[in-house]
Short mmCIF file of C-alpha atoms in Angstrom, two decimals:
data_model
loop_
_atom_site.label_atom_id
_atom_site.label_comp_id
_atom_site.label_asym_id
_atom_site.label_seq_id
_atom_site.Cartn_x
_atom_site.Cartn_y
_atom_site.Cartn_z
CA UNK A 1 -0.68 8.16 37.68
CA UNK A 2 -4.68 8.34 37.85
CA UNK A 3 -6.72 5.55 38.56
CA UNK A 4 -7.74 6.16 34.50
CA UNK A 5 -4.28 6.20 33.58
CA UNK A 6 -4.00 3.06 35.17
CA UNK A 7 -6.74 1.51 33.45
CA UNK A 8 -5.52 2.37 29.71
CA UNK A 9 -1.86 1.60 30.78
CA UNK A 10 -3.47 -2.06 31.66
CA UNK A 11 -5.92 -2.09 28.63
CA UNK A 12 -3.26 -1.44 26.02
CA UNK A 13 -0.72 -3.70 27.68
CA UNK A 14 -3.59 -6.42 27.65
CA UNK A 15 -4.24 -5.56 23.81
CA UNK A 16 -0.70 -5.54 23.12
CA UNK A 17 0.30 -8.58 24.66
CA UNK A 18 -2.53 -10.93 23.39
CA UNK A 19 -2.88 -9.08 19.82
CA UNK A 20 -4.17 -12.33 17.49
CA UNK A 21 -1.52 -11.42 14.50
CA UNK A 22 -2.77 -11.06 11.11
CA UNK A 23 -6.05 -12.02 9.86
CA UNK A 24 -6.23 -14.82 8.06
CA UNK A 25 -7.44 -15.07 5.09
CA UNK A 26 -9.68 -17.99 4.53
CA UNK A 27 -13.10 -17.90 5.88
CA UNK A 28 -13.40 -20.44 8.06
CA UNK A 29 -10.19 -20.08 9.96
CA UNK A 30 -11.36 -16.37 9.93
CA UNK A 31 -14.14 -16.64 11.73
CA UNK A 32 -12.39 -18.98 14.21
CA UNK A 33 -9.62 -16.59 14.81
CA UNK A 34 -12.15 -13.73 15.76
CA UNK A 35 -14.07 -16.51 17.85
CA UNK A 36 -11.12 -17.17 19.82
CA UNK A 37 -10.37 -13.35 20.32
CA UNK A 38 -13.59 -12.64 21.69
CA UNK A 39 -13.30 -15.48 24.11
CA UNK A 40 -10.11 -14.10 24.72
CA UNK A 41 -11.43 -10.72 25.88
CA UNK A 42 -14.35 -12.17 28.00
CA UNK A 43 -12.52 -14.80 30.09
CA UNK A 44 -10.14 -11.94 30.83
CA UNK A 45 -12.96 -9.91 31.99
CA UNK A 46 -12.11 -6.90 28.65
CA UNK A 47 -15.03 -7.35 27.10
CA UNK A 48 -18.43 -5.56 26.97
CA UNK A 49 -17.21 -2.00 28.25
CA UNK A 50 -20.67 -0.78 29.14
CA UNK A 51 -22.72 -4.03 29.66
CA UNK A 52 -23.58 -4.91 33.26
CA UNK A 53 -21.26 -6.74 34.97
CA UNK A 54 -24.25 -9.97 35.36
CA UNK A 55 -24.09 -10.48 32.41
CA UNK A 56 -20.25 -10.68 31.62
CA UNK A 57 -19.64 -7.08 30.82
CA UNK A 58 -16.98 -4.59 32.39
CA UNK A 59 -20.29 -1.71 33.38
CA UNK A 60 -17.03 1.19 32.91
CA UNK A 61 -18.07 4.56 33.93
CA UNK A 62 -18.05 6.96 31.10
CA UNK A 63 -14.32 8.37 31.22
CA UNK A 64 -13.62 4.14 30.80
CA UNK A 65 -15.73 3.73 27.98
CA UNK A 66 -14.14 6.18 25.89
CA UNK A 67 -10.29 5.22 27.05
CA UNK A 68 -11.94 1.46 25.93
CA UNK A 69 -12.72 2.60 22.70
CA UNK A 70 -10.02 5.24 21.63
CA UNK A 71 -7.60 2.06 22.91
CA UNK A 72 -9.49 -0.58 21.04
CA UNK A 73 -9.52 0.95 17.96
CA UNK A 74 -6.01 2.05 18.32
CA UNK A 75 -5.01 -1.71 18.76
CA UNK A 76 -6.39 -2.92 15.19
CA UNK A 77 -7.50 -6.27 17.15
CA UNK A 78 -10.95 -7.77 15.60
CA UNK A 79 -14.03 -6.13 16.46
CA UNK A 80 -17.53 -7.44 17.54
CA UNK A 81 -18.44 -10.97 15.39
CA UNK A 82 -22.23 -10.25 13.94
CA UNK A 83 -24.41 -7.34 14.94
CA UNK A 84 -26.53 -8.29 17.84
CA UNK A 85 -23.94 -7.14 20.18
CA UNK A 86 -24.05 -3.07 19.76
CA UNK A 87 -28.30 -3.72 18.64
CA UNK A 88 -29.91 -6.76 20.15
CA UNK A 89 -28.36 -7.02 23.27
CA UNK A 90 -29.40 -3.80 24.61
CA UNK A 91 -33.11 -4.52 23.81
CA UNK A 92 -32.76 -7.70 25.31
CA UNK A 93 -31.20 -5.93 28.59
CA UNK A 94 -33.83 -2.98 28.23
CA UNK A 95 -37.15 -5.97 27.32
CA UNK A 96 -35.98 -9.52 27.86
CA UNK A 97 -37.27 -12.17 30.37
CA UNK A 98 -34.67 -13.22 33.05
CA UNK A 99 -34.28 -16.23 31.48
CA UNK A 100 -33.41 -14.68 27.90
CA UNK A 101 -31.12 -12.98 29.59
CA UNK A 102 -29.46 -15.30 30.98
CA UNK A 103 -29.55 -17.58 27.89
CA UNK A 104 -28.61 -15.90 25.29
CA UNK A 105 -26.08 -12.54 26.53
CA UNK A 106 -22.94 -14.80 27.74
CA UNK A 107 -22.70 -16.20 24.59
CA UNK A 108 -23.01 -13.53 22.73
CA UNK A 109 -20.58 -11.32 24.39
CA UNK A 110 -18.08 -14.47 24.09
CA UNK A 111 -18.77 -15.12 20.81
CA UNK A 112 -19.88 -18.28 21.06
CA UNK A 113 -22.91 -16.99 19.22
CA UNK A 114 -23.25 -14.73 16.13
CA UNK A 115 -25.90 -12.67 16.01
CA UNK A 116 -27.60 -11.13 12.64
CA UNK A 117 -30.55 -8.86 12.51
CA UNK A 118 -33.26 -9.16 10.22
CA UNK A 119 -35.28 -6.28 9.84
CA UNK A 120 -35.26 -5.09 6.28
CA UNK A 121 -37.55 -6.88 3.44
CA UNK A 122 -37.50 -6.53 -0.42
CA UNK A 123 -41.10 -4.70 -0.16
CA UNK A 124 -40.50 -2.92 3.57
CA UNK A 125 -36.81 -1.06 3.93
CA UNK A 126 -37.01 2.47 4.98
CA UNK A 127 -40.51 1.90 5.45
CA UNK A 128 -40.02 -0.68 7.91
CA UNK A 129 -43.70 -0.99 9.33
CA UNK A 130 -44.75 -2.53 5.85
CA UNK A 131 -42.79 -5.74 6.44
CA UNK A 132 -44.46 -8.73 5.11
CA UNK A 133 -42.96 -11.71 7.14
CA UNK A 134 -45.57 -13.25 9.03
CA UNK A 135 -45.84 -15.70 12.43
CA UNK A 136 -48.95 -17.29 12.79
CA UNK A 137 -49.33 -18.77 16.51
CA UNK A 138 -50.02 -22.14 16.62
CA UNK A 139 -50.03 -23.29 20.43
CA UNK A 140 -46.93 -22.73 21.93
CA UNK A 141 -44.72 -21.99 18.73
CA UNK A 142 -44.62 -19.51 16.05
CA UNK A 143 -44.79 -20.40 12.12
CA UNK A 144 -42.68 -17.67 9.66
CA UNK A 145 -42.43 -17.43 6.33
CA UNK A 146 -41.20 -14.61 4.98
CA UNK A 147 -37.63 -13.39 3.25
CA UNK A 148 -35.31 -10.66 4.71
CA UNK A 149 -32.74 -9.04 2.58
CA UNK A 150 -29.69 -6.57 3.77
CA UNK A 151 -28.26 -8.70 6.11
CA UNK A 152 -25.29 -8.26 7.82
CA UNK A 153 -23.19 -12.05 8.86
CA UNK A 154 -26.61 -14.08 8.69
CA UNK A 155 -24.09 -16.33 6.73
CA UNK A 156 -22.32 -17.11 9.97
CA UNK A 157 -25.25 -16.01 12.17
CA UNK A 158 -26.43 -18.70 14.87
CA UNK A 159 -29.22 -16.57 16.12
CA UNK A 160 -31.49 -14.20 13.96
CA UNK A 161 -33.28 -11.46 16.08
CA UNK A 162 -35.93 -10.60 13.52
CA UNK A 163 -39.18 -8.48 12.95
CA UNK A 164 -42.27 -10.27 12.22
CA UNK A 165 -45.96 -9.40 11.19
CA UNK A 166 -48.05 -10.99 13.71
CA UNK A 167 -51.42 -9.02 13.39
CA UNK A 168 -53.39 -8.52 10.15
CA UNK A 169 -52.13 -7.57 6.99
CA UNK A 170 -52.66 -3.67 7.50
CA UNK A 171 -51.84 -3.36 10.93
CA UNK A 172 -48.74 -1.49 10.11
CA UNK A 173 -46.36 -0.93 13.45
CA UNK A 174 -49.19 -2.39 15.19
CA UNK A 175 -49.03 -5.85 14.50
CA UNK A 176 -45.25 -6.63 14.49
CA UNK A 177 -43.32 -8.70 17.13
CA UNK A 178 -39.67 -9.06 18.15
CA UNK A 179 -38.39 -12.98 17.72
CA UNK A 180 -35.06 -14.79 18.22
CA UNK A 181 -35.00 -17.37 15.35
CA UNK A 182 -32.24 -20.54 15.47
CA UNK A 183 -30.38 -19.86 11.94
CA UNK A 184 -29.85 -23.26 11.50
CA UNK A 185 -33.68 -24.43 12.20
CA UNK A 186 -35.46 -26.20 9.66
CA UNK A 187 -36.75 -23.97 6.93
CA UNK A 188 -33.96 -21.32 7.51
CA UNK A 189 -32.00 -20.43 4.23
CA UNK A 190 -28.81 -17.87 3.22
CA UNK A 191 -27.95 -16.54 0.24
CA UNK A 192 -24.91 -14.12 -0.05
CA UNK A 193 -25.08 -10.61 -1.68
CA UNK A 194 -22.18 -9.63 -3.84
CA UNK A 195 -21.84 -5.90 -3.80
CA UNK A 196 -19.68 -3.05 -5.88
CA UNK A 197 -16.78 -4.08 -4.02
CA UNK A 198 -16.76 -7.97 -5.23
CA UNK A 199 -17.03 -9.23 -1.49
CA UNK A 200 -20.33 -10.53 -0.01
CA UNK A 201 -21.00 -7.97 2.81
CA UNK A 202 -24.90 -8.79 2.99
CA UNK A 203 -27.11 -11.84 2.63
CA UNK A 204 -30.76 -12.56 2.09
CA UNK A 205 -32.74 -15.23 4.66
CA UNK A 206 -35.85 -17.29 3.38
CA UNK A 207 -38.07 -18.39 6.18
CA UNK A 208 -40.42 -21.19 4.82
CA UNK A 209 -42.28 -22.78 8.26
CA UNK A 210 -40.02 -21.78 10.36
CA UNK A 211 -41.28 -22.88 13.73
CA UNK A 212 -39.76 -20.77 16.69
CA UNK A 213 -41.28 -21.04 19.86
CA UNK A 214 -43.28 -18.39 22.01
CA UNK A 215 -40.38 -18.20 24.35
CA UNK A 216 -38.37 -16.73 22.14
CA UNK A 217 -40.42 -13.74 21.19
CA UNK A 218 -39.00 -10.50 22.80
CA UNK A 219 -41.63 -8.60 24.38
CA UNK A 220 -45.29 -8.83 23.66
CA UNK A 221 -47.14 -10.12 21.00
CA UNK A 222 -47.76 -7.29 18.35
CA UNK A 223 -45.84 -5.29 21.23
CA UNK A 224 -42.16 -5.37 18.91
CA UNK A 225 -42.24 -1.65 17.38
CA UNK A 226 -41.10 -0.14 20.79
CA UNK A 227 -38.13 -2.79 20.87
CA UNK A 228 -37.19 -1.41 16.98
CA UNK A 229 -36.64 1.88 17.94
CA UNK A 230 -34.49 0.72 20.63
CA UNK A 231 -33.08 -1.68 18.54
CA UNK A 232 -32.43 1.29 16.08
CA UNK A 233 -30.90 4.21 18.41
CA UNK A 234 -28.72 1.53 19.78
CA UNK A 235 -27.72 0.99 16.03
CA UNK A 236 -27.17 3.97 15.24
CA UNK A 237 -25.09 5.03 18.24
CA UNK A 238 -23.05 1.48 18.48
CA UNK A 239 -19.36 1.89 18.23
CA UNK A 240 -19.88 6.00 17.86
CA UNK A 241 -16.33 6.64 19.75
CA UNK A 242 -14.66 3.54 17.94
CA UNK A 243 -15.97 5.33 14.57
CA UNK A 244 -13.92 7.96 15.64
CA UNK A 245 -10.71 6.67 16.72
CA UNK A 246 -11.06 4.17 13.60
CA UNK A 247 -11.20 7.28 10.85
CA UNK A 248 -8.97 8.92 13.10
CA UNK A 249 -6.24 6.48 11.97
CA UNK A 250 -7.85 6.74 8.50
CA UNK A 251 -7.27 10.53 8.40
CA UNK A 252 -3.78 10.10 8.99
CA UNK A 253 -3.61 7.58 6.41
CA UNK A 254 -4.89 9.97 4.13
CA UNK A 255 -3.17 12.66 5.09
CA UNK A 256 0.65 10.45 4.39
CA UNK A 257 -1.12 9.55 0.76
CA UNK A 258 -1.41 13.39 0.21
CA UNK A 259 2.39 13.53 0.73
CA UNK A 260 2.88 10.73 -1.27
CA UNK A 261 1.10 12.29 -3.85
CA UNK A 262 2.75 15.71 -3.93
CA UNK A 263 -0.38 17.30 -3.41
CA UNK A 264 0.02 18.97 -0.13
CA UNK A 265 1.21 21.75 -1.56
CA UNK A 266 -1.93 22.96 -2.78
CA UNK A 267 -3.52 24.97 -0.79
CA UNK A 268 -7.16 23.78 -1.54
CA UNK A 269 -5.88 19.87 -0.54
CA UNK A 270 -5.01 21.90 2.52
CA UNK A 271 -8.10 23.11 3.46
CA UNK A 272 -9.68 19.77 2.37
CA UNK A 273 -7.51 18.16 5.39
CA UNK A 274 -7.78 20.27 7.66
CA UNK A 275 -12.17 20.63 7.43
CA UNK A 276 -11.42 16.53 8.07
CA UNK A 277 -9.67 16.94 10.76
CA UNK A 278 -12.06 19.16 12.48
CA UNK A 279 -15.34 16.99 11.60
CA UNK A 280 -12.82 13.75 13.04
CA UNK A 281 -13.02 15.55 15.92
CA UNK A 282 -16.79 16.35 15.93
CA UNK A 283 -16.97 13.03 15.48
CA UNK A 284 -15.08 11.88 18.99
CA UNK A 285 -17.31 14.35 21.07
CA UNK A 286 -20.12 13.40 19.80
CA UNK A 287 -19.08 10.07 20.41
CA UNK A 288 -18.39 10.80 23.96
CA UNK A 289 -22.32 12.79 24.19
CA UNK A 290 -24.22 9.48 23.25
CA UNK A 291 -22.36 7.37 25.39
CA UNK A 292 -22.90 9.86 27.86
CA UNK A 293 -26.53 9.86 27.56
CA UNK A 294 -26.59 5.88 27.22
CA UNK A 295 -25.45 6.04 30.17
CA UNK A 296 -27.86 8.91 31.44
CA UNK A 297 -31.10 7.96 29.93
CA UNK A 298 -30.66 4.20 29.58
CA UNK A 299 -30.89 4.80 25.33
CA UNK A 300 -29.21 6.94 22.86
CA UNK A 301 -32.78 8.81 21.89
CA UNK A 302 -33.35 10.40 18.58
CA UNK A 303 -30.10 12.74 18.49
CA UNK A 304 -27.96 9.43 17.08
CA UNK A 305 -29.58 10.01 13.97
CA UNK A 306 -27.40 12.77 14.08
CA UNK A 307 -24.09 11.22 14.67
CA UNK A 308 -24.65 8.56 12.65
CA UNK A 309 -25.85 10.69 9.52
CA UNK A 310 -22.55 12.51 10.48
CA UNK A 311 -20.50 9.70 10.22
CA UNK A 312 -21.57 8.10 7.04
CA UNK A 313 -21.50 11.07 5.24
CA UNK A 314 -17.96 12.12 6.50
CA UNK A 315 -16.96 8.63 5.52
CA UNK A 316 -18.34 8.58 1.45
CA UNK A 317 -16.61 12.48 1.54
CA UNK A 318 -13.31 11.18 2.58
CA UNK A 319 -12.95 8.35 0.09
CA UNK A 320 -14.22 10.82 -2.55
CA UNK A 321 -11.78 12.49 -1.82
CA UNK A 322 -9.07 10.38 -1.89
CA UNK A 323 -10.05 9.07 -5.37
CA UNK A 324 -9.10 12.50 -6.09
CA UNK A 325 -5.27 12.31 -5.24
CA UNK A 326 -4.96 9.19 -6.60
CA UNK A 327 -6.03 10.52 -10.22
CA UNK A 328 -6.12 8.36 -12.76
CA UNK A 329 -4.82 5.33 -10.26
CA UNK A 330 -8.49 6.05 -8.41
CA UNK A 331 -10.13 3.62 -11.37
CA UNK A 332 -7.89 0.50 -10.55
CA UNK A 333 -9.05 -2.28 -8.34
CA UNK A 334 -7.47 -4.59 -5.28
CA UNK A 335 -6.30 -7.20 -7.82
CA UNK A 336 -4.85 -4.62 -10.57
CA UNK A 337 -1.08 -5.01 -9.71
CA UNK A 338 -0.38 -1.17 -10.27
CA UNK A 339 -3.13 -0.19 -7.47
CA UNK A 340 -2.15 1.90 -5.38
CA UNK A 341 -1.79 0.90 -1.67
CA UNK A 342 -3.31 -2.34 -3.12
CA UNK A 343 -6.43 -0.87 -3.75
CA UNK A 344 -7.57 0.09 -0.48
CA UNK A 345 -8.83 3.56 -1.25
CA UNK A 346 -11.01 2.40 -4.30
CA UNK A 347 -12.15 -0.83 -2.07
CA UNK A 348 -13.62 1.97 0.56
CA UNK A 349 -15.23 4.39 -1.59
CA UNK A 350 -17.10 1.26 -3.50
CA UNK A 351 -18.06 -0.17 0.01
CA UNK A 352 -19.43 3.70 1.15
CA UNK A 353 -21.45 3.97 -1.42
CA UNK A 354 -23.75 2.02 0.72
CA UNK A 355 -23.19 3.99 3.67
CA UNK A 356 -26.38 6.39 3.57
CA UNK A 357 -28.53 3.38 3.24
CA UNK A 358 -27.42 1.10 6.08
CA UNK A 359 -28.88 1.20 9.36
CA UNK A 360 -31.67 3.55 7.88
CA UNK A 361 -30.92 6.29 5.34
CA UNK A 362 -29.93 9.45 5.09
CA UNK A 363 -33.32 10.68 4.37
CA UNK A 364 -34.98 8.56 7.54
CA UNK A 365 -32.28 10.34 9.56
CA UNK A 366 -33.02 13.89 8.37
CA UNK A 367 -36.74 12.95 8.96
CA UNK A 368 -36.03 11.98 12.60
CA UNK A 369 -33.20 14.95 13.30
CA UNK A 370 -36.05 17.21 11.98
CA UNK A 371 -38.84 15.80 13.90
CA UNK A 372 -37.69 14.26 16.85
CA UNK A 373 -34.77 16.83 17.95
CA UNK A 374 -35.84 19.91 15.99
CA UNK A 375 -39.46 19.66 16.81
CA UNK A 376 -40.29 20.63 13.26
CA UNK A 377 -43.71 19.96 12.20
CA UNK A 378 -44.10 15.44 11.16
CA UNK A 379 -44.70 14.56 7.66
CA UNK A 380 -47.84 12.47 7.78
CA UNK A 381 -46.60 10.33 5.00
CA UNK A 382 -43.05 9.61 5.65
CA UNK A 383 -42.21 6.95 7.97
CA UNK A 384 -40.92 8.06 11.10
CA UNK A 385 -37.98 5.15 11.05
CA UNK A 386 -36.38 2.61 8.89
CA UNK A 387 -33.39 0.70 7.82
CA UNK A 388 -31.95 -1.28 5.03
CA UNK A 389 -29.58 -4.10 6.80
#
């Protein structure tokens, strides 16, 4: 056996033999059960697959990382508690002080510390440069007010990496910085988002006088717009081989509702399948190419635009699709006791809808594939990046 045969053989006996069991389903216990499953993972030294090793992580070569993912997904154990793991934590390895580091990445690999970005603004989304949160220096500490919107666990978030205007009004990209706000500071408030599916994916923050101090900015002063398209890339490539061993499973899920639903007999539900089975499979190399060039280049670059405007568009296809089979049982909800599979198929395609908006749309990506890998000439008025989260 290979020394990389040896190292899934251990990872999936590791996964296997400290699986957490069901999810519960109240919140709080929830959140503590994933808590405890992260801490599980980094005190056993599984966690972080391609952090350095300083800083708690495993540093895996590249034929690691992608055993660690296809196995992790494979597993069904919790993921990653917030988002700052797969986005701020690479900026902060890529632009932080020594003593951010050392502060604030233990934690967060551990999970003793959710993260939750907050980029996106009611007025400034896919035009992210127009953000209107501002920080006004006073001595040592930072004053924001401002409101976010889009945001993914700020709910359960202890830590809020966050883009503020520090220069003038119309300073655009020129004038923003990078901070680390406390969530629970003074001045800090929540507000859940329901969505189409009925759950509360997203929140909004207010920020009224939120003082933050200077240490805690990220980079220079008006010096944050380099750290967002980090920030971004790493976004948008984060969890690109889990993606794929995650709708991998999906596939075949969809493939055993097809037989269920007598429909694989038609030769056009056929052909349906089998184009997802070869974009699944796009999906894992390209996977494998941006953790490659992570690993290369030290960032994803522009081409994870592509995989991610792969993925999300794959994703709102194959729940279109599966609406389809389903028929006239595609209109009944998770609580309707005739759903079938409980609903799980409607749930999806209601919670994709919102997949080409997250983490920048589909039209920011297009702009960037265009630009940026293409080389095609750059619209003067579109914004070059963007997000809605």
């Amino acid at each position: 056996m290979s020394s990389a045969d040896d190292f899934r053989a251990g990872l999936r006996a590791f996964l296997t033999d400290h699986h957490p069991g069901r999810r519960p389903k109240d919140p709080v216990a929830r959140l503590a059960w994933q808590k405890a499953w992260l801490a599980t993972l980094f005190d056993a030294g599984y966690a972080g697959p391609g952090w350095p090793r300083e800083y708690g992580g495993m540093d895996l070569d590249f034929a690691r990382q992608v055993i660690y993912q296809e196995e992790y997904a494979g597993a069904r154990v919790p993921g990653p508690l917030g988002t700052g793991l797969g986005i701020a934590a690479p900026t902060l390895i890529a632009y932080g002080t020594p003593e951010q580091k050392e502060r604030f990445l233990r934690p967060m690999l551990r999970g003793d510390s959710v993260w939750a970005q907050g980029y996106s603004e009611p007025e400034a989304g896919s035009d992210l440069s127009a953000l209107r949160t501002t920080a006004r220096r006073e001595g040592d500490e930072y004053v924001v007010n401002g409101q976010k919107v889009w945001n993914s666990s700020a709910d359960i978030a202890d830590v809020l990496f966050t883009l503020v205007r520090t220069g003038p009004p119309d300073s655009r990209q020129d004038g923003i910085s990078y901070l680390l706000i406390d969530a629970h500071a003074p001045g800090v408030g929540v507000r859940p988002l329901r969505d189409l599916t009925g759950d509360a994916h997203f929140c909004e923050i207010f920020l009224d006088d939120v003082r933050v101090p200077v240490a805690d900015r990220v980079g220079p002063e008006n010096g944050g717009w380099p750290l967002v398209r980090t920030s971004l890339g790493h976004e948008r490539a984060a969890g690109a081989m889990n993606q794929a061993a995650l709708y991998r499973r999906v596939l075949d899920e969809l493939v055993e509702l097809a037989h269920e639903r007598g429909a694989t007999a038609d030769p056009l539900v056929r052909d349906r399948l089998a184009d997802f089975e070869i974009r699944v499979t796009i999906m894992r190399l390209t996977g494998m190419r941006t953790i490659a060039d992570i690993m290369a280049k030290g960032e994803p670059g522009p081409a994870s635009s592509t995989a991610r405007l792969f993925i999300v568009t794959f994703e709102q296809e194959l729940h279109e699709f599966a609406l389809e089979l389903l028929g006239p049982y595609g209109i009944l909800g998770r609580h309707d006791p005739h759903a079938v599979q409980r609903g799980r198929w409607v749930w999806g395609f209601l919670r994709t809808r919102a997949s080409t908006i997250g983490a920048g749309t589909a039209e920011i990506q297009r702009n960037t594939i265009a630009e940026q890998v293409l080389g095609l000439p750059r619209d003067p008025v579109t914004p070059t990046t963007g997000r809605a989260r």
